JSON list of C-alpha atoms in Angstrom, two decimals:
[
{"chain": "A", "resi": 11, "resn": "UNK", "atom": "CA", "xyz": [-12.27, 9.30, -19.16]},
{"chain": "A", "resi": 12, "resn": "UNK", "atom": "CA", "xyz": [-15.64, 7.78, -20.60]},
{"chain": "A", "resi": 13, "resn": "UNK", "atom": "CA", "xyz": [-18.26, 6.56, -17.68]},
{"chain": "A", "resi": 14, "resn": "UNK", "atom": "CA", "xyz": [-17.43, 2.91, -18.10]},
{"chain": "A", "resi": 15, "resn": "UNK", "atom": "CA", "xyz": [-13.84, 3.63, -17.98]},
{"chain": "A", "resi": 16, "resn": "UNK", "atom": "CA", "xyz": [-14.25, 4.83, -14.75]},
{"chain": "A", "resi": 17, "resn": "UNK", "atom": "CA", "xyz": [-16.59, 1.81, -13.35]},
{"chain": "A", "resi": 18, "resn": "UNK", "atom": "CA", "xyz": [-14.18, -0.42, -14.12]},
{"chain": "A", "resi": 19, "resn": "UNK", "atom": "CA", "xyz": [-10.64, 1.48, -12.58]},
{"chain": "A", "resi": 20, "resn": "UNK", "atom": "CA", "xyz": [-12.61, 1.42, -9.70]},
{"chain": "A", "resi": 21, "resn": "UNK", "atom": "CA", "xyz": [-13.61, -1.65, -9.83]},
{"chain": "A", "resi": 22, "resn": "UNK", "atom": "CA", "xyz": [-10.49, -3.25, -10.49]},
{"chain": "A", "resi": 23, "resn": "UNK", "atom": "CA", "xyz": [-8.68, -1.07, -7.73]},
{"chain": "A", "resi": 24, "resn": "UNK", "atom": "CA", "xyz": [-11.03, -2.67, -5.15]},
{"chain": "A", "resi": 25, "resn": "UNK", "atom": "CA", "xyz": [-10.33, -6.20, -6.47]},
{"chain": "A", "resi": 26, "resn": "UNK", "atom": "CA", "xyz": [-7.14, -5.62, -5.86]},
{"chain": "A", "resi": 27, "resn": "UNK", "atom": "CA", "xyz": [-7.48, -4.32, -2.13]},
{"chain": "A", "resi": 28, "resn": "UNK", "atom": "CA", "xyz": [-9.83, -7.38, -1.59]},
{"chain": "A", "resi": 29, "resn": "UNK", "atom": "CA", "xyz": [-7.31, -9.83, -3.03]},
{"chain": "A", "resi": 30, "resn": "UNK", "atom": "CA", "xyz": [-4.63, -7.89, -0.58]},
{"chain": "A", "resi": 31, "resn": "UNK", "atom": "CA", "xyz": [-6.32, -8.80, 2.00]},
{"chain": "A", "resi": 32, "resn": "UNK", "atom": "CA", "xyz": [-7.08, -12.51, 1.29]},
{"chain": "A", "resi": 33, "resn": "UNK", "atom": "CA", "xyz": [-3.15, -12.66, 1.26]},
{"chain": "A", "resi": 34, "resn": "UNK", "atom": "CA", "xyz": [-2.33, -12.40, -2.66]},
{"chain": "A", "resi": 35, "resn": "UNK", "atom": "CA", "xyz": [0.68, -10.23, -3.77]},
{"chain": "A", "resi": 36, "resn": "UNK", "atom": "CA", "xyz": [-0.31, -8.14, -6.86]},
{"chain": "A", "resi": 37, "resn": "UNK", "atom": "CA", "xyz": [2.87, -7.93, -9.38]},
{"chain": "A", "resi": 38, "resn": "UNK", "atom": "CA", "xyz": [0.96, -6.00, -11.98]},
{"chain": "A", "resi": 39, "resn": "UNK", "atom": "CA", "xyz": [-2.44, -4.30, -12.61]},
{"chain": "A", "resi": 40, "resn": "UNK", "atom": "CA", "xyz": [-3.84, -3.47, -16.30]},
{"chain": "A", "resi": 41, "resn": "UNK", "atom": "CA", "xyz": [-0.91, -5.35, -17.66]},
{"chain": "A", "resi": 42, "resn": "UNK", "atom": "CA", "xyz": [-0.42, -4.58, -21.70]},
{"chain": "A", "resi": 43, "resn": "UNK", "atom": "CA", "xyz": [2.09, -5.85, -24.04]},
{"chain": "A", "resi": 44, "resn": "UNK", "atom": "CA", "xyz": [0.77, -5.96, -27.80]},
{"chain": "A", "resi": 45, "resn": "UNK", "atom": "CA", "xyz": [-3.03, -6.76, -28.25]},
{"chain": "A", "resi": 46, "resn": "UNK", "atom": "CA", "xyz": [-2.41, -9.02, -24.80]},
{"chain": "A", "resi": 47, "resn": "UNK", "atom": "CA", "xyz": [-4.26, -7.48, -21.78]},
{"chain": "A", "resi": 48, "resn": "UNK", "atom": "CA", "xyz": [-4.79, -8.64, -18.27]},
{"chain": "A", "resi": 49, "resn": "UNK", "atom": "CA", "xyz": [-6.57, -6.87, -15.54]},
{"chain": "A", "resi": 50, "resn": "UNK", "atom": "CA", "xyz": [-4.91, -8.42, -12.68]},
{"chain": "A", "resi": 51, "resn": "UNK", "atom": "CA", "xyz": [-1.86, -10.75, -12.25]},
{"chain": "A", "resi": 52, "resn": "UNK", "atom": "CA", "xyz": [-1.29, -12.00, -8.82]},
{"chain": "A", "resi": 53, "resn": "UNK", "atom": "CA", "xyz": [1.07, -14.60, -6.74]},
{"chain": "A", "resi": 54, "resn": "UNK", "atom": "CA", "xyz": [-0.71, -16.26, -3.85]},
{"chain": "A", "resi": 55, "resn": "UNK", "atom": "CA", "xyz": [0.34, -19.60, -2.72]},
{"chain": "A", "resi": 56, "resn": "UNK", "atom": "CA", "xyz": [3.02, -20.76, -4.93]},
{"chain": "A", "resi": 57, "resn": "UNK", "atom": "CA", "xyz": [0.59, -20.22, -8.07]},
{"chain": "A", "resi": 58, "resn": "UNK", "atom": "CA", "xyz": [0.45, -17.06, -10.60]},
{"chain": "A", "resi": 59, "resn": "UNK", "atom": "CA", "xyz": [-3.03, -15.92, -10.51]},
{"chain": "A", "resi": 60, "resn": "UNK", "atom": "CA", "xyz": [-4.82, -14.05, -13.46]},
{"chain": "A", "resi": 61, "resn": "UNK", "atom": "CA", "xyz": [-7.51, -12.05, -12.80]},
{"chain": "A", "resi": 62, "resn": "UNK", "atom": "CA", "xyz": [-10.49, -10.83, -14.39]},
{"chain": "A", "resi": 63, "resn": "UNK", "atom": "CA", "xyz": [-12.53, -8.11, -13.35]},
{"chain": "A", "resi": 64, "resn": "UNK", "atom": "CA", "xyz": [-15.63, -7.37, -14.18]},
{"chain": "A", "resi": 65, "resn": "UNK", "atom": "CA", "xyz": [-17.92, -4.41, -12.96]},
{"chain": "A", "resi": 66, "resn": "UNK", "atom": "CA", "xyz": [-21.22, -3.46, -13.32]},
{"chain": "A", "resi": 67, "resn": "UNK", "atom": "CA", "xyz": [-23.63, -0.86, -11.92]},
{"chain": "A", "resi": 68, "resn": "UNK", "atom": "CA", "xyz": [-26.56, -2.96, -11.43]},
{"chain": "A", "resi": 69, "resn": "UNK", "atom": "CA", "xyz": [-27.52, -6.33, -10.87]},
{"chain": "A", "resi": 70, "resn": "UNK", "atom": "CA", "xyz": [-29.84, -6.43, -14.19]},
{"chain": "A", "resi": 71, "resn": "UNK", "atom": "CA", "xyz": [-26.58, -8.08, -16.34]},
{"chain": "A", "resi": 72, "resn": "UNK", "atom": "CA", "xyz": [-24.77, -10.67, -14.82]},
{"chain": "A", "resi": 73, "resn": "UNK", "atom": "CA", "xyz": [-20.92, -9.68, -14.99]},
{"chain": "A", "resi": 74, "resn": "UNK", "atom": "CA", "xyz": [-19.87, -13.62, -15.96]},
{"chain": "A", "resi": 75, "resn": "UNK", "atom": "CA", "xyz": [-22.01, -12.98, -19.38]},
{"chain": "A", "resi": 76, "resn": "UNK", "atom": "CA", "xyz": [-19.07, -10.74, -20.35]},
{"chain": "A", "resi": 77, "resn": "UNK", "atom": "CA", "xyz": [-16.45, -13.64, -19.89]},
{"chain": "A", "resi": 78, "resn": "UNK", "atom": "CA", "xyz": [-17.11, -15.47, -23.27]},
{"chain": "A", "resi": 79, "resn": "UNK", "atom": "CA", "xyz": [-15.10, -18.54, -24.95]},
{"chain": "A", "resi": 80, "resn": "UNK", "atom": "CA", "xyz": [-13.14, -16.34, -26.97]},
{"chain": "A", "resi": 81, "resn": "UNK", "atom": "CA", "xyz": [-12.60, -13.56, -24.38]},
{"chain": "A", "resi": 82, "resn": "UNK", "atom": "CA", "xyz": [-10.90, -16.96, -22.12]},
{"chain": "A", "resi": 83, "resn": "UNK", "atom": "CA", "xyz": [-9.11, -17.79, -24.71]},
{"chain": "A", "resi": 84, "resn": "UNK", "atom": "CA", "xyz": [-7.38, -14.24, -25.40]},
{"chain": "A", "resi": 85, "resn": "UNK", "atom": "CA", "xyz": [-7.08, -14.13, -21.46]},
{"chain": "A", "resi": 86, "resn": "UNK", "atom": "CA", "xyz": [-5.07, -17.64, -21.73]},
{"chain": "A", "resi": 87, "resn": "UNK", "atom": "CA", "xyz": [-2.93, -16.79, -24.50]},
{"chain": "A", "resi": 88, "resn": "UNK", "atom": "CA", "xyz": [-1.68, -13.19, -22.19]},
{"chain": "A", "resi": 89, "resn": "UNK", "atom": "CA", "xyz": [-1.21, -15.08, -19.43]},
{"chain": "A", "resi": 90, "resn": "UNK", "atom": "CA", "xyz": [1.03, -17.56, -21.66]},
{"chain": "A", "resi": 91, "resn": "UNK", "atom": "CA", "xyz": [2.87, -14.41, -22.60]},
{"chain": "A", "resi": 92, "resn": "UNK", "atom": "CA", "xyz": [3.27, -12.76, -19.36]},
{"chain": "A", "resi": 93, "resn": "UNK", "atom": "CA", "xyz": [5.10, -16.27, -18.06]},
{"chain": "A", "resi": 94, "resn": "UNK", "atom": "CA", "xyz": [7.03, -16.15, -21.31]},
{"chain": "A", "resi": 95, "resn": "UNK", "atom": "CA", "xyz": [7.89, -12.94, -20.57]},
{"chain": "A", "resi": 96, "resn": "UNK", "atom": "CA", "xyz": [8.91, -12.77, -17.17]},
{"chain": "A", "resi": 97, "resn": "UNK", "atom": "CA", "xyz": [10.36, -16.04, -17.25]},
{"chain": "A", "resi": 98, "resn": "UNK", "atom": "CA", "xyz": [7.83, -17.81, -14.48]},
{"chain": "A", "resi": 99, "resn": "UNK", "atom": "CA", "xyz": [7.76, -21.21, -14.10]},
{"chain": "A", "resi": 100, "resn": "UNK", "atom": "CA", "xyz": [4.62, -21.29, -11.93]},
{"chain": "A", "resi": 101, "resn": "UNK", "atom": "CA", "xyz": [0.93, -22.80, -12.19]},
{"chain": "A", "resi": 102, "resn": "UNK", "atom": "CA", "xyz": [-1.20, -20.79, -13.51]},
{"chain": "A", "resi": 103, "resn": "UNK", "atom": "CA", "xyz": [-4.69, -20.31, -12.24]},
{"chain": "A", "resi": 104, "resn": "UNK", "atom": "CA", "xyz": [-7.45, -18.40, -13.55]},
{"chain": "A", "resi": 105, "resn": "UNK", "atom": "CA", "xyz": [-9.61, -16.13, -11.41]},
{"chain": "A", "resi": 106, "resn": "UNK", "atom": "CA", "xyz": [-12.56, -13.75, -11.94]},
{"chain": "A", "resi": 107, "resn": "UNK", "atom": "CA", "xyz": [-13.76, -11.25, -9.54]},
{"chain": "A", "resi": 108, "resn": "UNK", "atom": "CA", "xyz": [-17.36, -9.59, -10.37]},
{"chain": "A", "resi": 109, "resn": "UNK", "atom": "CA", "xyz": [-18.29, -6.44, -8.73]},
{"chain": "A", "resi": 110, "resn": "UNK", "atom": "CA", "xyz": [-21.65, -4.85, -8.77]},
{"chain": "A", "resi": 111, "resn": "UNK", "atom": "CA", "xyz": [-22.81, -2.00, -7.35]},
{"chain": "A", "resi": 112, "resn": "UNK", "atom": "CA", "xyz": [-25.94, -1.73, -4.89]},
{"chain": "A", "resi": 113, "resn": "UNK", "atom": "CA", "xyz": [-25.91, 2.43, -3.59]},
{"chain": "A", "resi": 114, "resn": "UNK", "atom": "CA", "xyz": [-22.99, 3.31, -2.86]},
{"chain": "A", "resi": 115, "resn": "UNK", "atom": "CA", "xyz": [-21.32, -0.02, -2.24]},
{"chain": "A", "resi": 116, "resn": "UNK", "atom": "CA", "xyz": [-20.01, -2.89, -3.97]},
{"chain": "A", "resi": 117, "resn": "UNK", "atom": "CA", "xyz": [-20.88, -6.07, -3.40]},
{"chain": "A", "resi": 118, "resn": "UNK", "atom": "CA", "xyz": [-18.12, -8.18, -4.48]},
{"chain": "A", "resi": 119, "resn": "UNK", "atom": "CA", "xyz": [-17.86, -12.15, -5.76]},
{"chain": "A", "resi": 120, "resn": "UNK", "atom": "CA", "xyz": [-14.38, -13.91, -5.84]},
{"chain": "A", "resi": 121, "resn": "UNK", "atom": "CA", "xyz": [-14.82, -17.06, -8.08]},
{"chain": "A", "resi": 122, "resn": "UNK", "atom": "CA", "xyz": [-11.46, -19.00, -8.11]},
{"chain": "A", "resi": 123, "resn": "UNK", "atom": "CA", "xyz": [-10.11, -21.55, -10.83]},
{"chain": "A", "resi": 124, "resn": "UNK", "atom": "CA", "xyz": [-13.26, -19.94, -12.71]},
{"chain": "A", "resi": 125, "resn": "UNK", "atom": "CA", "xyz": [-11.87, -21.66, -15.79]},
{"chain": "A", "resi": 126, "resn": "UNK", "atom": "CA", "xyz": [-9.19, -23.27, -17.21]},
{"chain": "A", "resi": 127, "resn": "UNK", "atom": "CA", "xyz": [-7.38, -23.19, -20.60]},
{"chain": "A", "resi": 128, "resn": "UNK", "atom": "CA", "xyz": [-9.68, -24.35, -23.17]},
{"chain": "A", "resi": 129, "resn": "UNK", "atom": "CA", "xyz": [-7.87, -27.18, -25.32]},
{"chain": "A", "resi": 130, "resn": "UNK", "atom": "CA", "xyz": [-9.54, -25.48, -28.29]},
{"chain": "A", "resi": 131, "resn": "UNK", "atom": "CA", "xyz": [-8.36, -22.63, -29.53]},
{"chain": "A", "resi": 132, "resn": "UNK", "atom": "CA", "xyz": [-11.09, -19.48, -30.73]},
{"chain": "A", "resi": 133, "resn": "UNK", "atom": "CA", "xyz": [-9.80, -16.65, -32.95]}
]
């Protein structure tokens, strides 16, 4: 598995044991279906939470660069599908979770309702 790979399984898995223990139920990790991908789809207090994770090694790039307008809009458009999907008639809130690495550690940064579904669509 290529270097980045790695960095972000990792980082990903401990999202997901920090969202654990803020409460949130994790029904699916590195969802796929077609060209839609999510990192992390959660249930925590009535609402379907997406989440995106972003890792990085160092503090020299900011992880939220990453999230552009298109790269919401391709996360809003899986999440539309997963509901579809699964049938869930839930709120949907968007979450990103940035995690960078200082040593060994990680220090990690929970930003919820990060964004919403853009009323434009970007292809």
């Amino acid at each position: 598995m290529a270097w980045h790979n790695e960095t972000g399984k990792i980082g990903e898995e401990l999202a997901a044991e920090y969202l654990i223990k803020k409460g949130y139920v994790v029904r699916d990790m590195n969802w796929r279906w077609l060209k839609y991908e999510l990192d992390i789809v959660c249930e925590y207090q009535g609402r379907i939470v997406v989440v995106e994770v972003k890792t990085r090694t160092s503090d020299m790039v900011d992880p939220l660069e990453a999230i552009t307008p298109k790269k919401i809009a391709h996360i809003v458009k899986a999440a539309d599908v997963y509901l579809k999907l699964f049938d869930l008639p839930h709120e949907v809130q968007f979450d990103v979770v940035t995690l960078t690495r200082h040593g060994e550690e990680y220090v990690i940064n929970h930003i919820e309702d990060a964004f919403f579904a853009p009323l434009k669509t970007y292809r």
